[in-house]
XYZ file of N, CA and C in Angstrom:
585
model
N -18.054 -28.608 -2.962
C -16.831 -28.682 -2.193
C -15.610 -28.572 -3.104
N -15.665 -29.310 -4.234
C -14.556 -29.276 -5.186
C -14.388 -27.874 -5.769
N -15.507 -27.192 -6.011
C -15.471 -25.819 -6.543
C -14.803 -24.874 -5.543
N -15.122 -25.032 -4.261
C -14.513 -24.192 -3.228
C -13.006 -24.410 -3.183
N -12.578 -25.670 -3.321
C -11.161 -25.987 -3.298
C -10.455 -25.344 -4.503
N -11.090 -25.408 -5.689
C -10.507 -24.790 -6.890
C -10.421 -23.277 -6.722
N -11.465 -22.664 -6.151
C -11.441 -21.215 -5.919
C -10.316 -20.834 -4.970
N -10.104 -21.635 -3.923
C -9.037 -21.353 -2.965
C -7.669 -21.470 -3.639
N -7.484 -22.509 -4.448
C -6.219 -22.691 -5.166
C -5.981 -21.519 -6.115
N -7.012 -21.084 -6.830
C -6.892 -19.953 -7.755
C -6.555 -18.673 -6.984
N -7.210 -18.460 -5.843
C -6.929 -17.280 -5.023
C -5.475 -17.296 -4.551
N -4.982 -18.452 -4.103
C -3.597 -18.554 -3.657
C -2.628 -18.306 -4.812
N -2.959 -18.788 -6.017
C -2.114 -18.553 -7.197
C -2.047 -17.059 -7.504
N -3.209 -16.392 -7.454
C -3.250 -14.958 -7.723
C -2.472 -14.191 -6.661
N -2.611 -14.570 -5.397
C -1.884 -13.914 -4.315
C -0.383 -14.083 -4.512
N 0.046 -15.293 -4.846
C 1.468 -15.560 -5.093
C 1.983 -14.692 -6.240
N 1.169 -14.544 -7.302
C 1.561 -13.722 -8.453
C 1.714 -12.264 -8.032
N 0.787 -11.753 -7.227
C 0.880 -10.367 -6.743
C 2.146 -10.192 -5.915
N 2.445 -11.149 -5.057
C 3.642 -11.054 -4.218
C 4.911 -11.019 -5.057
N 4.965 -11.830 -6.104
C 6.145 -11.833 -6.962
C 6.277 -10.533 -7.739
N 5.173 -9.874 -8.062
C 5.198 -8.634 -8.827
C 5.310 -7.396 -7.949
N 5.396 -7.564 -6.631
C 5.461 -6.432 -5.713
C 6.673 -6.579 -4.813
N 7.876 -6.266 -5.336
C 9.070 -6.415 -4.505
C 9.027 -5.473 -3.308
N 9.495 -5.969 -2.178
C 9.554 -5.184 -0.951
C 10.986 -5.145 -0.442
N 11.368 -4.017 0.126
C 12.628 -3.903 0.843
C 12.281 -3.786 2.320
N 12.948 -4.568 3.148
C 12.836 -4.425 4.598
C 14.110 -3.748 5.061
N 13.973 -2.619 5.744
C 15.127 -1.840 6.176
C 15.103 -1.751 7.696
N 16.136 -2.298 8.322
C 16.264 -2.276 9.760
C 16.906 -0.954 10.160
N 16.277 -0.203 11.048
C 16.837 1.075 11.502
C 16.777 1.114 13.026
N 17.653 0.385 13.652
C 17.653 0.373 15.116
C 16.443 -0.349 15.654
N 15.553 0.376 16.319
C 14.380 -0.232 16.941
C 13.171 -0.279 16.014
N 13.332 0.154 14.786
C 12.184 0.154 13.875
C 12.496 -0.651 12.623
N 11.460 -0.915 11.870
C 11.577 -1.657 10.630
C 10.772 -0.915 9.571
N 11.420 -0.570 8.445
C 10.731 0.092 7.338
C 10.464 -0.945 6.263
N 9.284 -0.892 5.709
C 8.931 -1.736 4.579
C 8.699 -0.792 3.416
N 9.442 -0.991 2.341
C 9.344 -0.079 1.207
C 9.030 -0.875 -0.053
N 8.034 -0.407 -0.824
C 7.650 -1.058 -2.071
C 8.075 -0.193 -3.243
N 8.209 -0.816 -4.390
C 8.654 -0.099 -5.587
C 7.505 0.370 -6.474
N 6.332 -0.210 -6.316
C 5.230 0.067 -7.231
C 4.097 0.824 -6.532
N 3.230 1.503 -7.307
C 2.093 2.210 -6.703
C 1.213 1.254 -5.896
N 0.701 1.745 -4.767
C -0.125 0.914 -3.906
C -0.980 1.766 -2.979
N -2.006 1.135 -2.417
C -2.807 1.740 -1.357
C -2.347 1.146 -0.039
N -2.416 1.952 1.018
C -2.153 1.478 2.366
C -3.443 1.629 3.144
N -3.943 0.519 3.664
C -5.169 0.566 4.452
C -4.895 1.301 5.757
N -5.761 2.228 6.092
C -5.598 2.984 7.336
C -6.573 2.504 8.387
N -6.837 1.230 8.371
C -7.659 0.672 9.433
C -8.655 -0.334 8.946
N -8.654 -1.435 9.621
C -9.650 -2.475 9.388
C -10.355 -2.722 10.706
N -10.514 -1.668 11.450
C -11.138 -1.779 12.762
C -10.100 -1.670 13.868
N -10.573 -1.452 15.065
C -9.695 -1.231 16.216
C -8.898 -2.474 16.604
N -9.362 -3.643 16.217
C -8.671 -4.865 16.613
C -7.624 -5.314 15.596
N -7.528 -4.613 14.476
C -6.551 -4.977 13.460
C -5.152 -4.590 13.918
N -4.217 -5.515 13.784
C -2.828 -5.216 14.134
C -1.930 -5.311 12.912
N -2.517 -5.514 11.748
C -1.741 -5.656 10.516
C -1.616 -4.323 9.799
N -0.578 -4.212 9.002
C -0.410 -3.091 8.096
C -0.614 -3.684 6.711
N -1.597 -3.188 5.974
C -1.958 -3.820 4.712
C -1.630 -2.943 3.526
N -0.855 -3.488 2.604
C -0.514 -2.824 1.356
C -1.295 -3.512 0.241
N -1.912 -2.712 -0.617
C -2.713 -3.235 -1.717
C -2.116 -2.737 -3.027
N -1.359 -3.576 -3.719
C -0.689 -3.147 -4.950
C -1.681 -2.781 -6.038
N -1.336 -1.762 -6.813
C -2.145 -1.323 -7.953
C -1.366 -1.677 -9.220
N -1.560 -2.901 -9.678
C -0.835 -3.393 -10.842
C -1.344 -2.709 -12.104
N -0.604 -2.840 -13.185
C -1.005 -2.282 -14.487
C -2.408 -2.786 -14.829
N -3.257 -1.886 -15.308
C -4.632 -2.250 -15.658
C -5.613 -1.772 -14.605
N -6.760 -2.439 -14.537
C -7.866 -2.039 -13.670
C -7.896 -2.862 -12.395
N -8.076 -2.169 -11.249
C -8.259 -2.807 -9.947
C -9.623 -2.388 -9.430
N -10.510 -3.346 -9.183
C -11.862 -3.031 -8.722
C -11.926 -3.054 -7.202
N -12.781 -2.188 -6.635
C -12.979 -2.109 -5.196
C -14.473 -2.155 -4.909
N -14.867 -2.854 -3.874
C -16.276 -2.927 -3.500
C -16.520 -4.086 -2.557
N -17.806 -4.336 -2.271
C -18.147 -5.352 -1.278
C -18.441 -6.721 -1.882
N -18.453 -6.833 -3.226
C -18.830 -8.113 -3.830
C -17.960 -8.467 -5.027
N -17.148 -9.514 -4.895
C -16.334 -10.053 -5.984
C -15.471 -9.000 -6.679
N -14.673 -8.304 -5.893
C -13.778 -7.286 -6.440
C -12.335 -7.654 -6.101
N -11.394 -6.978 -6.752
C -9.976 -7.222 -6.481
C -9.611 -6.829 -5.050
N -10.151 -5.705 -4.600
C -9.920 -5.239 -3.232
C -11.272 -5.160 -2.533
N -11.523 -6.083 -1.603
C -12.814 -6.064 -0.902
C -12.871 -4.922 0.113
N -14.018 -4.230 0.136
C -14.253 -3.144 1.084
C -15.464 -3.494 1.933
N -15.479 -3.014 3.167
C -16.617 -3.200 4.058
C -16.929 -1.874 4.720
N -18.164 -1.735 5.173
C -18.533 -0.559 5.939
C -19.706 0.173 5.350
N -20.195 1.164 6.093
C -21.357 1.928 5.627
C -21.045 2.690 4.342
N -21.996 2.671 3.418
C -21.857 3.420 2.176
C -21.054 2.721 1.092
N -20.658 1.457 1.296
C -19.875 0.727 0.297
C -20.818 -0.052 -0.621
N -20.677 0.162 -1.922
C -21.489 -0.541 -2.921
C -20.783 -1.832 -3.344
N -21.548 -2.739 -3.943
C -20.998 -4.021 -4.405
C -19.820 -3.792 -5.356
N -19.990 -2.944 -6.335
C -18.924 -2.557 -7.268
C -18.726 -1.052 -7.060
N -18.009 -0.689 -6.005
C -17.951 0.700 -5.545
C -17.222 1.633 -6.512
N -16.026 1.236 -6.935
C -15.218 2.075 -7.811
C -14.113 1.223 -8.402
N -13.320 1.820 -9.257
C -12.118 1.131 -9.719
C -10.995 2.129 -9.886
N -9.771 1.596 -9.844
C -8.571 2.402 -10.011
C -7.821 1.816 -11.190
N -7.428 2.685 -12.109
C -6.726 2.219 -13.297
C -5.288 2.711 -13.284
N -4.371 1.794 -13.560
C -2.946 2.101 -13.654
C -2.569 1.959 -15.122
N -2.330 3.086 -15.766
C -1.897 3.085 -17.163
C -0.495 3.670 -17.215
N 0.488 2.783 -17.319
C 1.897 3.187 -17.412
C 2.304 4.123 -16.274
N 1.831 3.828 -15.054
C 2.209 4.625 -13.889
C 1.326 5.822 -13.619
N 0.379 6.124 -14.492
C -0.614 7.168 -14.233
C -1.813 6.481 -13.585
N -2.118 6.863 -12.349
C -3.128 6.174 -11.560
C -4.368 7.061 -11.457
N -5.519 6.515 -11.888
C -6.766 7.290 -11.912
C -7.862 6.543 -11.170
N -8.582 7.268 -10.294
C -9.731 6.738 -9.564
C -11.001 7.036 -10.355
N -11.835 6.016 -10.557
C -13.134 6.150 -11.210
C -14.202 5.804 -10.175
N -14.975 6.799 -9.675
C -15.903 6.562 -8.572
C -17.178 5.776 -8.930
N -17.523 5.628 -10.182
C -18.700 4.851 -10.601
C -19.992 5.308 -9.920
N -20.097 6.592 -9.619
C -21.319 7.133 -9.017
C -21.448 6.866 -7.530
N -20.433 6.299 -6.906
C -20.495 5.993 -5.473
C -19.644 6.967 -4.667
N -19.875 6.967 -3.353
C -19.234 7.923 -2.453
C -17.731 7.672 -2.345
N -16.946 8.590 -2.939
C -15.486 8.543 -2.874
C -14.992 9.955 -2.587
N -13.910 10.063 -1.810
C -13.311 11.379 -1.602
C -11.794 11.247 -1.617
N -11.151 12.341 -2.037
C -9.691 12.423 -2.063
C -9.308 13.647 -1.242
N -8.477 13.434 -0.236
C -8.068 14.508 0.676
C -9.268 15.265 1.234
N -10.335 14.530 1.550
C -11.522 15.105 2.181
C -12.520 15.746 1.240
N -12.217 15.792 -0.057
C -13.125 16.418 -1.019
C -13.820 15.354 -1.863
N -15.150 15.478 -2.036
C -15.879 14.483 -2.838
C -15.378 14.434 -4.279
N -15.326 13.222 -4.835
C -14.893 13.014 -6.216
C -16.042 12.344 -6.953
N -16.486 12.969 -8.058
C -17.596 12.405 -8.827
C -17.194 12.049 -10.257
N -16.010 12.487 -10.664
C -15.497 12.219 -12.012
C -14.142 11.525 -11.876
N -13.617 10.936 -12.958
C -12.275 10.348 -12.880
C -11.277 11.365 -12.319
N -10.413 10.874 -11.425
C -9.498 11.757 -10.705
C -8.114 11.123 -10.666
N -7.099 11.850 -11.148
C -5.726 11.338 -11.133
C -5.169 11.425 -9.717
N -4.734 10.287 -9.189
C -4.188 10.234 -7.833
C -2.723 10.663 -7.833
N -2.320 11.349 -6.770
C -0.930 11.784 -6.631
C -0.370 11.269 -5.302
N 0.943 11.172 -5.240
C 1.642 10.651 -4.074
C 1.117 11.264 -2.779
N 0.759 10.384 -1.842
C 0.392 10.825 -0.501
C -1.054 11.201 -0.299
N -1.875 11.190 -1.345
C -3.265 11.608 -1.135
C -4.014 10.582 -0.286
N -4.988 11.083 0.460
C -5.791 10.255 1.358
C -7.135 9.987 0.685
N -7.538 8.710 0.696
C -8.777 8.303 0.035
C -9.773 7.792 1.063
N -11.053 8.052 0.814
C -12.115 7.479 1.628
C -13.181 6.946 0.684
N -13.551 5.688 0.878
C -14.610 5.057 0.099
C -15.769 4.802 1.044
N -16.986 5.169 0.618
C -18.115 5.084 1.534
C -17.895 6.070 2.663
N -18.253 5.651 3.883
C -18.111 6.547 5.028
C -16.952 6.184 5.949
N -16.324 5.013 5.708
C -15.326 4.617 6.703
C -14.172 3.752 6.192
N -13.985 3.630 4.887
C -12.864 2.843 4.361
C -11.775 3.823 3.919
N -10.738 3.978 4.759
C -9.694 4.984 4.537
C -8.404 4.332 4.046
N -7.753 5.017 3.088
C -6.503 4.537 2.512
C -5.595 5.715 2.215
N -4.313 5.426 2.152
C -3.334 6.395 1.668
C -2.804 5.838 0.358
N -2.624 6.716 -0.635
C -2.070 6.296 -1.911
C -0.587 6.612 -1.934
N 0.225 5.615 -2.251
C 1.670 5.807 -2.373
C 2.102 5.483 -3.793
N 2.926 6.361 -4.342
C 3.488 6.156 -5.674
C 4.990 6.405 -5.533
N 5.768 5.357 -5.223
C 7.194 5.534 -4.926
C 7.981 6.280 -6.000
N 7.715 6.000 -7.269
C 8.440 6.684 -8.351
C 8.132 8.178 -8.341
N 6.865 8.526 -8.146
C 6.460 9.934 -8.082
C 7.062 10.608 -6.849
N 7.089 9.902 -5.724
C 7.687 10.456 -4.502
C 9.165 10.762 -4.726
N 9.857 9.858 -5.415
C 11.280 10.067 -5.699
C 11.480 11.303 -6.582
N 10.626 11.459 -7.600
C 10.715 12.653 -8.462
C 10.484 13.918 -7.643
N 9.483 13.875 -6.752
C 9.175 15.041 -5.924
C 10.351 15.381 -5.007
N 10.961 14.357 -4.408
C 12.112 14.574 -3.523
C 13.279 15.179 -4.286
N 13.489 14.734 -5.532
C 14.628 15.225 -6.315
C 14.465 16.694 -6.696
N 13.248 17.226 -6.660
C 13.018 18.627 -7.007
C 13.175 19.557 -5.805
N 13.283 18.982 -4.597
C 13.451 19.799 -3.399
C 14.870 20.331 -3.322
N 15.037 21.534 -2.755
C 16.395 22.039 -2.546
C 17.162 21.074 -1.638
N 18.461 20.965 -1.832
C 19.288 19.980 -1.134
C 19.143 20.020 0.385
N 19.040 21.179 0.992
C 18.980 21.286 2.445
C 17.610 21.037 3.039
N 16.581 20.853 2.214
C 15.234 20.767 2.770
C 14.802 19.354 3.113
N 15.608 18.342 2.784
C 15.256 16.981 3.160
C 15.629 16.740 4.606
N 14.714 16.146 5.346
C 14.965 15.842 6.745
C 15.793 14.564 6.825
N 16.872 14.613 7.559
C 17.748 13.455 7.691
C 17.655 12.959 9.129
N 17.430 11.662 9.298
C 17.410 11.082 10.642
C 18.837 10.850 11.086
N 19.201 11.421 12.221
C 20.550 11.228 12.740
C 20.460 10.713 14.164
N 21.484 10.020 14.589
C 21.556 9.524 15.958
C 22.635 10.319 16.662
N 22.249 11.003 17.727
C 23.219 11.797 18.482
C 23.700 10.977 19.677
N 24.982 11.087 19.991
C 25.485 10.345 21.151
C 24.826 10.839 22.433
N 24.771 9.969 23.443
C 24.240 10.362 24.737
C 25.151 11.428 25.336
N 24.617 12.279 26.229
C 25.440 13.338 26.807
C 26.727 12.825 27.436
N 26.732 11.626 27.992
C 27.936 11.104 28.638
C 28.981 10.668 27.610
N 28.604 10.716 26.324
C 29.541 10.311 25.291
C 29.402 8.845 24.931
N 28.583 8.113 25.700
C 28.373 6.701 25.412
C 27.107 6.551 24.591
N 27.217 5.911 23.459
C 26.046 5.666 22.620
C 25.674 4.199 22.781
N 24.738 3.949 23.701
C 24.354 2.561 23.988
C 23.288 2.057 23.025
N 22.700 2.952 22.282
C 21.651 2.552 21.345
C 22.171 2.706 19.927
N 23.044 1.805 19.514
C 23.595 1.903 18.167
C 22.484 1.655 17.166
N 22.442 2.527 16.200
C 21.411 2.405 15.187
C 22.070 2.062 13.866
N 21.607 1.007 13.235
C 22.171 0.607 11.960
C 21.083 0.560 10.917
N 21.459 0.858 9.718
C 20.533 0.746 8.603
C 20.951 -0.460 7.780
N 20.155 -1.480 7.801
C 20.427 -2.681 7.029
C 19.244 -2.923 6.110
N 19.518 -3.139 4.846
C 18.452 -3.439 3.901
C 18.480 -4.925 3.603
N 17.318 -5.545 3.694
C 17.203 -6.976 3.424
C 16.224 -7.179 2.283
N 16.622 -7.935 1.280
C 15.703 -8.350 0.237
C 15.628 -9.861 0.340
N 14.494 -10.349 0.775
C 14.339 -11.787 0.881
C 12.864 -12.123 0.796
N 12.560 -13.378 0.486
C 11.159 -13.754 0.411
C 10.508 -13.650 1.782
N 9.303 -13.157 1.814
C 8.562 -13.017 3.053
C 7.422 -14.025 2.995
N 7.202 -14.766 4.068
C 6.120 -15.744 4.083
C 4.818 -15.033 4.434
N 3.801 -15.247 3.623
C 2.501 -14.652 3.836
C 1.449 -15.741 3.914
N 0.439 -15.522 4.716
C -0.717 -16.404 4.678
C -1.485 -16.080 3.415
N -2.246 -17.015 2.907
C -2.925 -16.808 1.623
C -3.885 -15.630 1.660
N -4.375 -15.230 2.836
C -5.296 -14.105 2.912
C -4.570 -12.777 3.033
N -3.253 -12.788 3.139
C -2.480 -11.570 3.328
C -2.259 -10.862 2.009
N -2.377 -9.514 2.020
C -2.051 -8.749 0.813
C -0.913 -7.825 1.151
N 0.112 -7.795 1.435
C 1.274 -6.999 1.753
C 1.112 -5.806 2.707
N 2.202 -5.061 2.901
C 2.191 -3.946 3.843
C 3.082 -2.768 3.436
N 2.702 -1.515 3.802
C 3.500 -0.298 3.552
C 2.844 0.985 4.078
N 3.508 2.260 3.925
C 2.872 3.537 4.309
C 3.593 4.772 3.807
N 3.634 5.852 4.643
C 4.087 7.193 4.287
C 5.296 7.249 3.364
N 5.291 8.247 2.512
C 6.341 8.492 1.520
C 6.854 7.177 0.963
N 5.938 6.312 0.690
C 6.170 4.978 0.131
C 6.970 4.089 1.069
N 6.969 4.403 2.368
C 7.636 3.575 3.354
C 6.712 3.377 4.542
N 6.931 2.309 5.296
C 6.246 2.098 6.562
C 7.308 1.892 7.613
N 7.101 2.458 8.742
C 7.984 2.181 9.856
C 7.175 1.448 10.898
N 7.626 0.249 11.255
C 6.960 -0.558 12.276
C 7.862 -0.549 13.486
N 7.334 -0.091 14.618
C 8.132 -0.030 15.838
C 7.609 -1.039 16.829
């Protein structure tokens, strides 16, 4: 019993450390809320049909293990091995190491170390899907686009000239309360929009 309590305390300490090392911006945009992270991360694309959470899994400097048994990121589902694979972050270069297990990037099987790039879709086993976000890389990619090619969200007034749905962009940086089992949230182009 005492061992279980120590493990829980250690898990909560580690979770708190991850939260402090993964700053989030919450951006209010009218009827939606964007959550934006600064560091590379995975976004879970489903934990089953009953899941209502958006889960962000930070990829801190060093090695992050994935699998069904005693790993940094627990995975479940058909085709998942105990120590399925690992992802290494070396100074912002993120590499997937499949460890001989079923992994794919953008629908193609990966059997050797593979450098992940912004926006790629990952599948581990047969049903654990994730999107990889690298905010710094996304920003570099955006800066290389011609000025007119970025899509800008605009609010047009109603035909009667009355704009009853005022849309504001407010950025909030504040501590977010998480349950100890929570691992953060995010998505596309290093942002998530929750409506």
